[in-house]
Short mmCIF file of C-alpha atoms in Angstrom, two decimals:
data_model
loop_
_atom_site.label_atom_id
_atom_site.label_comp_id
_atom_site.label_asym_id
_atom_site.label_seq_id
_atom_site.Cartn_x
_atom_site.Cartn_y
_atom_site.Cartn_z
CA MET H 76 -108.23 0.01 -34.36
CA THR H 77 -107.87 -3.75 -33.82
CA THR H 78 -104.60 -4.95 -32.28
CA ARG H 79 -103.02 -8.17 -33.52
CA THR H 80 -99.86 -10.14 -33.00
CA VAL H 81 -97.60 -10.82 -35.96
CA GLU H 82 -98.75 -14.44 -35.95
CA GLN H 83 -102.41 -13.45 -36.01
CA HIS H 84 -101.99 -11.06 -38.92
CA ALA H 85 -99.81 -13.51 -40.83
CA GLN H 86 -102.52 -16.17 -40.44
CA HIS H 87 -105.16 -13.69 -41.61
CA VAL H 88 -103.11 -12.85 -44.73
CA ALA H 89 -102.44 -16.53 -45.40
CA GLU H 90 -106.18 -17.23 -45.38
CA LEU H 91 -106.79 -14.40 -47.86
CA LEU H 92 -104.10 -15.70 -50.19
CA ALA H 93 -104.99 -19.39 -49.85
CA PRO H 94 -106.75 -19.53 -53.27
CA LEU H 95 -103.41 -18.78 -54.94
CA HIS H 96 -102.17 -22.22 -53.94
CA THR H 97 -104.89 -24.26 -55.66
CA ARG H 98 -104.75 -22.81 -59.16
CA PRO H 99 -104.24 -25.35 -61.97
CA GLY H 100 -100.93 -25.53 -63.79
CA GLU H 101 -100.27 -23.68 -67.01
CA GLU H 102 -98.49 -25.09 -70.05
CA ILE H 103 -95.59 -23.01 -71.34
CA PRO H 104 -92.86 -23.58 -73.94
CA LEU H 105 -89.91 -25.49 -72.53
CA GLY H 106 -87.60 -22.62 -73.44
CA GLU H 107 -89.47 -20.37 -71.00
CA ALA H 108 -89.55 -22.83 -68.10
CA LEU H 109 -86.21 -22.09 -66.43
CA GLY H 110 -86.75 -21.39 -62.73
CA ARG H 111 -90.42 -22.42 -62.79
CA ALA H 112 -91.93 -25.13 -60.59
CA LEU H 113 -93.50 -28.19 -62.19
CA ALA H 114 -97.23 -28.48 -61.64
CA ALA H 115 -97.32 -32.23 -62.31
CA ASP H 116 -95.04 -35.25 -62.48
CA VAL H 117 -93.25 -35.70 -65.80
CA HIS H 118 -92.72 -39.24 -67.13
CA SER H 119 -90.52 -40.01 -70.08
CA PRO H 120 -92.52 -40.61 -73.26
CA VAL H 121 -89.59 -42.45 -74.87
CA ASP H 122 -86.57 -44.61 -74.15
CA LEU H 123 -83.20 -42.90 -73.79
CA PRO H 124 -81.04 -43.50 -75.69
CA LEU H 125 -83.61 -43.68 -78.44
CA PHE H 126 -81.54 -46.34 -80.25
CA ARG H 127 -78.32 -48.34 -79.84
CA ASN H 128 -75.46 -45.96 -80.51
CA SER H 129 -71.73 -45.68 -80.23
CA GLN H 130 -70.06 -44.20 -77.19
CA MET H 131 -66.79 -43.63 -79.06
CA ASP H 132 -65.32 -42.77 -82.42
CA GLY H 133 -63.99 -46.09 -83.65
CA TYR H 134 -65.10 -49.29 -85.36
CA ALA H 135 -68.28 -51.31 -84.89
CA VAL H 136 -67.46 -55.02 -84.77
CA ASP H 137 -68.76 -58.32 -83.44
CA ALA H 138 -66.68 -59.19 -80.38
CA ALA H 139 -66.33 -62.82 -81.45
CA SER H 140 -64.25 -61.73 -84.47
CA ILE H 141 -61.59 -59.97 -82.38
CA THR H 142 -60.92 -62.43 -79.58
CA THR H 143 -57.44 -63.01 -81.03
CA VAL H 144 -55.47 -59.86 -81.85
CA PRO H 145 -53.98 -58.33 -83.80
CA VAL H 146 -56.50 -59.03 -86.54
CA MET H 147 -57.28 -57.35 -89.86
CA LEU H 148 -60.94 -56.74 -90.76
CA PRO H 149 -62.35 -55.29 -93.97
CA VAL H 150 -64.08 -51.92 -93.51
CA ARG H 151 -67.50 -51.96 -95.17
CA GLY H 152 -68.27 -48.26 -94.78
CA VAL H 153 -68.69 -45.28 -92.50
CA ILE H 154 -71.62 -44.64 -90.16
CA ALA H 155 -71.96 -41.01 -89.11
CA ALA H 156 -74.25 -39.53 -86.50
CA GLY H 157 -77.43 -38.31 -88.13
CA PRO H 158 -80.11 -39.65 -90.45
CA ALA H 159 -78.98 -42.40 -92.82
CA GLU H 160 -80.15 -45.64 -94.39
CA PRO H 161 -79.72 -48.50 -91.88
CA VAL H 162 -77.01 -51.06 -92.53
CA THR H 163 -76.46 -54.60 -91.23
CA HIS H 164 -73.17 -55.84 -89.82
CA LEU H 165 -71.55 -58.99 -91.21
CA PRO H 166 -69.41 -61.10 -88.87
CA GLY H 167 -65.69 -60.65 -89.44
CA THR H 168 -66.05 -57.12 -90.80
CA ALA H 169 -66.08 -53.59 -89.37
CA TYR H 170 -67.80 -50.26 -89.88
CA ARG H 171 -66.06 -46.98 -89.18
CA ILE H 172 -68.46 -45.31 -86.70
CA MET H 173 -68.74 -41.93 -85.05
CA THR H 174 -69.85 -41.09 -81.52
CA GLY H 175 -73.66 -41.13 -81.28
CA ALA H 176 -74.14 -42.99 -84.56
CA PRO H 177 -76.45 -46.03 -84.62
CA VAL H 178 -74.71 -49.35 -84.07
CA PRO H 179 -75.73 -51.73 -86.90
CA PRO H 180 -77.58 -54.93 -86.01
CA GLY H 181 -75.07 -57.77 -85.65
CA ALA H 182 -72.34 -55.57 -84.18
CA ASP H 183 -72.00 -55.74 -80.41
CA ALA H 184 -68.82 -53.81 -79.55
CA ILE H 185 -66.98 -50.64 -80.48
CA VAL H 186 -63.21 -50.56 -80.80
CA PRO H 187 -61.94 -47.04 -80.06
CA VAL H 188 -60.02 -45.52 -82.95
CA GLU H 189 -56.86 -45.21 -80.84
CA ASP H 190 -56.70 -49.04 -80.65
CA THR H 191 -56.66 -49.42 -84.44
CA VAL H 192 -54.57 -48.79 -87.54
CA THR H 193 -56.22 -48.38 -90.96
CA SER H 194 -54.71 -49.34 -94.30
CA ASP H 195 -56.14 -49.95 -97.80
CA GLY H 196 -59.74 -50.46 -96.79
CA GLU H 197 -58.93 -52.60 -93.78
CA VAL H 198 -58.53 -51.94 -90.11
CA ARG H 199 -56.02 -53.58 -87.80
CA ILE H 200 -57.56 -54.28 -84.39
CA GLU H 201 -54.88 -54.36 -81.73
CA LYS H 202 -56.95 -54.84 -78.57
CA PRO H 203 -59.84 -57.25 -77.95
CA ARG H 204 -63.20 -55.97 -76.76
CA SER H 205 -66.08 -57.74 -75.04
CA ALA H 206 -69.67 -57.68 -76.23
CA GLY H 207 -71.35 -54.48 -75.07
CA GLU H 208 -68.20 -52.39 -74.68
CA PHE H 209 -68.75 -48.77 -75.73
CA VAL H 210 -72.27 -49.56 -76.97
CA ARG H 211 -75.08 -47.46 -75.50
CA GLU H 212 -78.12 -49.72 -75.46
CA ARG H 213 -81.59 -48.30 -76.10
CA GLY H 214 -83.23 -47.35 -72.81
CA SER H 215 -80.02 -47.78 -70.79
CA ASP H 216 -80.46 -44.22 -69.46
CA VAL H 217 -84.21 -44.19 -68.94
CA ARG H 218 -87.16 -46.29 -70.05
CA ALA H 219 -90.41 -44.89 -71.42
CA GLY H 220 -92.78 -44.29 -68.51
CA THR H 221 -90.04 -43.63 -65.98
CA LEU H 222 -90.60 -40.68 -63.64
CA LEU H 223 -88.18 -38.00 -64.78
CA LEU H 224 -89.15 -35.10 -62.52
CA ALA H 225 -91.65 -34.86 -59.68
CA ALA H 226 -94.26 -32.15 -59.30
CA GLY H 227 -92.81 -29.19 -57.46
CA SER H 228 -89.34 -29.54 -58.96
CA LEU H 229 -87.74 -26.19 -59.73
CA LEU H 230 -86.50 -26.37 -63.28
CA ALA H 231 -82.77 -25.74 -63.66
CA ALA H 232 -80.76 -26.07 -66.87
CA ARG H 233 -80.09 -29.77 -66.21
CA HIS H 234 -83.83 -30.44 -65.94
CA ILE H 235 -84.53 -28.53 -69.14
CA ALA H 236 -81.90 -30.70 -70.83
CA VAL H 237 -83.57 -34.00 -70.01
CA LEU H 238 -87.03 -32.72 -70.91
CA ALA H 239 -85.74 -31.62 -74.29
CA ALA H 240 -83.89 -34.91 -74.76
CA VAL H 241 -87.14 -36.88 -74.45
CA GLY H 242 -88.81 -34.60 -77.00
CA LEU H 243 -91.03 -32.44 -74.82
CA GLN H 244 -91.82 -29.00 -76.25
CA ARG H 245 -94.10 -27.77 -73.48
CA VAL H 246 -94.35 -28.38 -69.76
CA SER H 247 -96.99 -27.71 -67.09
CA VAL H 248 -95.76 -25.35 -64.38
CA ARG H 249 -97.19 -23.57 -61.38
CA PRO H 250 -98.61 -20.22 -62.52
CA ARG H 251 -96.80 -17.17 -61.25
CA PRO H 252 -99.00 -15.12 -58.93
CA ARG H 253 -99.87 -11.87 -60.71
CA VAL H 254 -99.13 -8.90 -58.48
CA ALA H 255 -100.16 -5.27 -58.90
CA VAL H 256 -98.48 -2.52 -56.88
CA ILE H 257 -99.99 0.84 -55.94
CA THR H 258 -98.04 3.37 -53.91
CA THR H 259 -99.82 6.35 -52.36
CA GLY H 260 -98.83 9.82 -51.26
CA ALA H 261 -98.99 13.31 -52.74
CA GLU H 262 -95.33 13.76 -51.81
CA LEU H 263 -94.07 11.00 -54.11
CA VAL H 264 -92.41 11.65 -57.49
CA ASP H 265 -90.47 9.53 -59.97
CA ALA H 266 -86.74 9.11 -59.54
CA GLY H 267 -84.96 11.62 -61.74
CA SER H 268 -87.63 14.27 -61.35
CA ALA H 269 -86.81 17.73 -60.04
CA LEU H 270 -87.89 17.82 -56.40
CA ARG H 271 -90.10 20.57 -55.07
CA PRO H 272 -90.19 21.37 -51.35
CA GLY H 273 -91.85 18.51 -49.45
CA GLN H 274 -91.45 15.95 -52.24
CA ILE H 275 -89.51 12.68 -52.06
CA TYR H 276 -88.64 9.99 -54.57
CA ASP H 277 -90.96 6.97 -54.70
CA SER H 278 -88.87 3.93 -53.77
CA ASN H 279 -91.75 1.75 -52.59
CA GLY H 280 -93.24 1.04 -55.99
CA ILE H 281 -90.10 -0.36 -57.55
CA ALA H 282 -89.09 -2.03 -54.26
CA LEU H 283 -92.36 -3.92 -53.89
CA ALA H 284 -92.34 -4.90 -57.57
CA SER H 285 -88.75 -6.13 -57.29
CA SER H 286 -89.55 -8.06 -54.12
CA ALA H 287 -92.52 -9.72 -55.81
CA ARG H 288 -90.49 -10.68 -58.88
CA ALA H 289 -87.63 -11.99 -56.75
CA ASN H 290 -90.08 -14.36 -55.08
CA GLY H 291 -91.64 -15.81 -58.20
CA ALA H 292 -94.43 -13.35 -59.01
CA GLU H 293 -95.33 -11.69 -62.28
CA VAL H 294 -95.79 -7.96 -61.75
CA VAL H 295 -98.68 -6.86 -63.95
CA SER H 296 -98.74 -3.16 -63.04
CA ILE H 297 -97.06 -0.49 -60.93
CA ALA H 298 -99.06 2.66 -60.23
CA ARG H 299 -98.98 5.63 -57.91
CA SER H 300 -101.86 7.61 -56.43
CA THR H 301 -102.03 10.97 -54.76
CA ASP H 302 -104.16 11.34 -51.63
CA ASP H 303 -107.28 11.77 -53.77
CA PRO H 304 -109.69 8.86 -53.03
CA ALA H 305 -111.18 9.04 -56.54
CA GLU H 306 -107.76 8.57 -58.11
CA PHE H 307 -106.94 5.66 -55.80
CA ARG H 308 -110.29 4.00 -56.54
CA THR H 309 -109.64 4.24 -60.28
CA LEU H 310 -106.16 2.73 -59.99
CA LEU H 311 -107.40 -0.05 -57.72
CA ALA H 312 -110.26 -0.89 -60.08
CA GLU H 313 -107.75 -1.23 -62.92
CA ALA H 314 -105.35 -3.32 -60.80
CA VAL H 315 -107.90 -5.95 -59.76
CA LEU H 316 -108.78 -6.63 -63.40
CA THR H 317 -105.44 -8.35 -64.03
CA ALA H 318 -103.93 -9.14 -60.63
CA ASP H 319 -104.26 -12.10 -58.26
CA VAL H 320 -103.16 -9.88 -55.37
CA VAL H 321 -102.67 -6.14 -55.00
CA LEU H 322 -100.01 -4.61 -52.74
CA THR H 323 -100.41 -1.01 -51.59
CA SER H 324 -98.10 1.19 -49.55
CA GLY H 325 -99.07 4.20 -47.45
CA GLY H 326 -102.42 5.61 -46.39
CA VAL H 327 -103.11 3.19 -43.52
CA SER H 328 -102.09 5.12 -40.38
CA MET H 329 -104.01 7.29 -37.93
CA GLY H 330 -103.43 10.71 -39.51
CA ASP H 331 -105.33 12.78 -42.06
CA PHE H 332 -105.20 12.02 -45.79
CA GLU H 333 -105.08 8.24 -45.25
CA VAL H 334 -106.42 7.49 -48.72
CA VAL H 335 -106.24 3.70 -48.55
CA LYS H 336 -108.08 3.46 -45.26
CA GLU H 337 -110.66 6.06 -46.35
CA THR H 338 -111.35 4.27 -49.62
CA LEU H 339 -111.37 0.64 -48.44
CA SER H 340 -113.03 0.88 -45.03
CA PRO H 341 -116.54 1.23 -46.54
CA LEU H 342 -115.81 -1.92 -48.58
CA GLY H 343 -115.26 -4.03 -45.47
CA ALA H 344 -111.49 -3.70 -45.23
CA GLN H 345 -109.80 -4.63 -41.97
CA PHE H 346 -107.20 -2.30 -40.52
CA ALA H 347 -105.17 -3.31 -37.51
CA HIS H 348 -102.20 -2.30 -35.46
CA VAL H 349 -99.81 -5.24 -35.46
CA ALA H 350 -97.51 -5.45 -32.45
CA MET H 351 -94.31 -5.16 -34.46
CA GLN H 352 -91.67 -2.62 -35.38
CA PRO H 353 -91.30 -1.55 -38.11
CA GLY H 354 -94.60 -2.10 -39.91
CA GLY H 355 -97.24 -1.71 -37.22
CA PRO H 356 -100.18 -0.31 -39.26
CA GLN H 357 -101.55 -3.01 -41.58
CA GLY H 358 -104.69 -3.47 -43.64
CA THR H 359 -106.38 -6.03 -45.83
CA ALA H 360 -109.34 -6.00 -48.15
CA VAL H 361 -110.96 -8.05 -50.89
CA VAL H 362 -112.01 -6.07 -53.97
CA ASN H 363 -113.89 -7.89 -56.73
CA GLY H 364 -112.61 -11.16 -55.33
CA VAL H 365 -108.97 -10.01 -55.33
CA PRO H 366 -107.09 -9.78 -52.01
CA VAL H 367 -105.47 -6.40 -51.33
CA LEU H 368 -102.66 -6.13 -48.77
CA ASN H 369 -102.15 -2.64 -47.38
CA PHE H 370 -98.69 -1.87 -46.02
CA PRO H 371 -97.50 1.28 -44.25
CA GLY H 372 -95.67 3.84 -46.37
CA ASN H 373 -92.29 4.26 -44.69
CA PRO H 374 -89.81 2.47 -46.99
CA VAL H 375 -88.46 0.04 -44.41
CA SER H 376 -91.95 -0.67 -43.07
CA THR H 377 -93.09 -1.46 -46.59
CA LEU H 378 -90.23 -3.87 -47.25
CA VAL H 379 -90.43 -5.58 -43.86
CA SER H 380 -94.20 -5.95 -44.26
CA PHE H 381 -93.67 -7.70 -47.59
CA GLU H 382 -91.02 -10.00 -46.11
CA ILE H 383 -93.14 -11.04 -43.13
CA PHE H 384 -96.65 -11.14 -44.57
CA ALA H 385 -96.54 -11.42 -48.38
CA ARG H 386 -93.37 -13.30 -49.24
CA PRO H 387 -94.28 -16.69 -47.72
CA ASP H 388 -97.52 -17.08 -49.70
CA ILE H 389 -96.22 -15.56 -52.93
CA ARG H 390 -93.31 -18.00 -52.88
CA ARG H 391 -95.60 -20.93 -52.10
CA ALA H 392 -97.99 -19.95 -54.88
CA ALA H 393 -95.10 -19.83 -57.35
CA GLY H 394 -93.87 -23.23 -56.15
CA LEU H 395 -90.68 -21.85 -54.62
CA PRO H 396 -89.33 -23.28 -51.36
CA PRO H 397 -89.94 -21.30 -48.18
CA THR H 398 -87.28 -18.99 -46.84
CA GLU H 399 -86.27 -20.64 -43.60
CA ALA H 400 -85.24 -18.64 -40.55
CA VAL H 401 -81.92 -19.68 -38.99
CA GLU H 402 -80.09 -18.90 -35.78
CA GLY H 403 -76.91 -16.94 -35.21
CA PRO H 404 -75.02 -15.37 -32.28
CA LEU H 405 -75.29 -11.63 -31.69
CA ALA H 406 -72.08 -9.72 -32.27
CA ALA H 407 -73.07 -7.08 -29.69
CA PRO H 408 -75.80 -6.63 -27.07
CA LEU H 409 -79.14 -5.10 -28.05
CA THR H 410 -82.19 -3.66 -26.37
CA SER H 411 -85.78 -3.89 -27.57
CA VAL H 412 -89.20 -2.43 -26.78
CA ARG H 413 -91.41 -4.66 -24.65
CA GLY H 414 -94.68 -5.55 -26.32
CA LYS H 415 -93.46 -5.12 -29.90
CA ARG H 416 -91.87 -7.83 -31.97
CA GLN H 417 -88.81 -6.23 -33.53
CA PHE H 418 -87.42 -6.98 -36.98
CA LEU H 419 -84.00 -5.37 -36.87
CA ARG H 420 -81.79 -4.95 -39.91
CA ALA H 421 -78.51 -6.81 -39.57
CA ARG H 422 -75.80 -8.62 -41.47
CA ARG H 423 -73.98 -11.83 -40.78
CA THR H 424 -70.25 -11.43 -40.13
CA ASP H 425 -67.40 -13.62 -38.92
CA THR H 426 -68.05 -12.39 -35.38
CA GLY H 427 -71.81 -12.94 -35.43
CA VAL H 428 -75.00 -11.12 -36.35
CA GLU H 429 -74.27 -7.40 -36.42
CA LEU H 430 -77.01 -4.75 -36.38
CA VAL H 431 -76.62 -2.15 -39.13
CA ALA H 432 -79.12 0.45 -37.86
CA GLY H 433 -81.69 1.25 -35.24
CA PRO H 434 -85.39 0.40 -35.57
CA GLY H 435 -86.35 3.59 -37.45
CA SER H 436 -88.59 2.84 -40.43
CA HIS H 437 -87.10 5.66 -42.50
CA LEU H 438 -83.55 4.25 -42.49
CA VAL H 439 -83.77 2.73 -45.95
CA ALA H 440 -80.02 2.73 -46.64
CA ALA H 441 -79.50 0.33 -43.75
CA MET H 442 -81.96 -2.05 -45.40
CA ALA H 443 -79.59 -2.24 -48.36
CA TRP H 444 -76.64 -2.95 -46.07
CA ALA H 445 -78.50 -5.75 -44.27
CA ASP H 446 -78.77 -9.36 -45.38
CA VAL H 447 -81.03 -10.57 -42.53
CA LEU H 448 -83.72 -9.38 -40.17
CA VAL H 449 -83.15 -10.18 -36.51
CA ASP H 450 -86.46 -11.42 -35.10
CA VAL H 451 -86.72 -10.26 -31.47
CA PRO H 452 -89.81 -11.58 -29.63
CA ALA H 453 -92.24 -9.07 -28.18
CA ASP H 454 -91.50 -10.09 -24.57
CA VAL H 455 -87.72 -9.62 -24.87
CA THR H 456 -86.19 -6.30 -23.84
CA ALA H 457 -82.46 -7.09 -23.93
CA LEU H 458 -80.08 -9.66 -25.35
CA ASP H 459 -76.37 -10.09 -24.63
CA ALA H 460 -73.57 -10.51 -27.13
CA GLY H 461 -73.20 -14.18 -28.07
CA GLN H 462 -76.85 -15.06 -27.47
CA LEU H 463 -78.50 -16.91 -30.30
CA VAL H 464 -81.18 -15.01 -32.18
CA LYS H 465 -83.51 -16.01 -35.00
CA VAL H 466 -82.63 -14.33 -38.26
CA ILE H 467 -84.69 -14.16 -41.44
CA PRO H 468 -82.60 -14.08 -44.64
CA LEU H 469 -83.48 -11.19 -46.94
#
């Protein structure tokens, strides 16, 4: 079996998944765009505000008529927000106006209602206002043609708000990579099932699907195969019909009943031992043009394999920012195996990065307690408390 470094296998996987990054955008309803990444720049098709409108509840006036106060002005009517026949302001008069209502031509200021007293169809203005006060001019927020949001922007509620405000119903976003998951192993059963001797619950299927969704993918199918090659071939053939990438777990090691290796090797699959722990046995294939990533079956190995090899490209394809590794001091000393790059489960605490378990790939509970992986280089055998280590956020 070929031996690779983590970097070599990661580069190999990145080359397989490269076509995911060049797919054209897809148009979706604006109401479904939360959390998606824009595929193209968005320019405003209109001015905002769309028309001159009032910033306050009050009275629309011409500023020249209220330079000397107090002054009484006749009230010609009420202008509410909403559709209505346009009116024209006459100098020396006022219109009662509501917030957001169109300011009539000829009026150039709004007197807030708290600065007025009304009586018998007139309004007493008690404070002068300058031209432009409390008037929102058309286009004072944004002009038609202005860049609102750049390609790659992740759409939050505030972005949705401005796109709706300029009248957009649909938006072009990066397509979610479609992921299919196949777990393998005759010992696996659904959670909630009665266990027979030698059986275990299948956590890898739901874990891989959840990991894919959490990183921007659309999960199109989750299936499970026994160690029967015919069954695995059938499930794989169905998966590649709808998926952009297929993730499998199990069946890639050196023992008997390695259904993934047995099925995919004749199709040109590559299986390698990657110098890492957990997650050493890895495989890749291309089936009907669809890349297939083959992870080992131990639960922690499966999850770590996804984090190191699949997550970066799935996030990039979905338009999500990369998960950046950071540094932190070790809370206690550690030892590591020379020649294997270790990804140790740990959590960040007030005293530093604290390991939560050993390197065993079956210790799935510790994966839940961890919030980072400590990345220990292959040539390091020991680190002291307080030394800085690279950690990968989970």
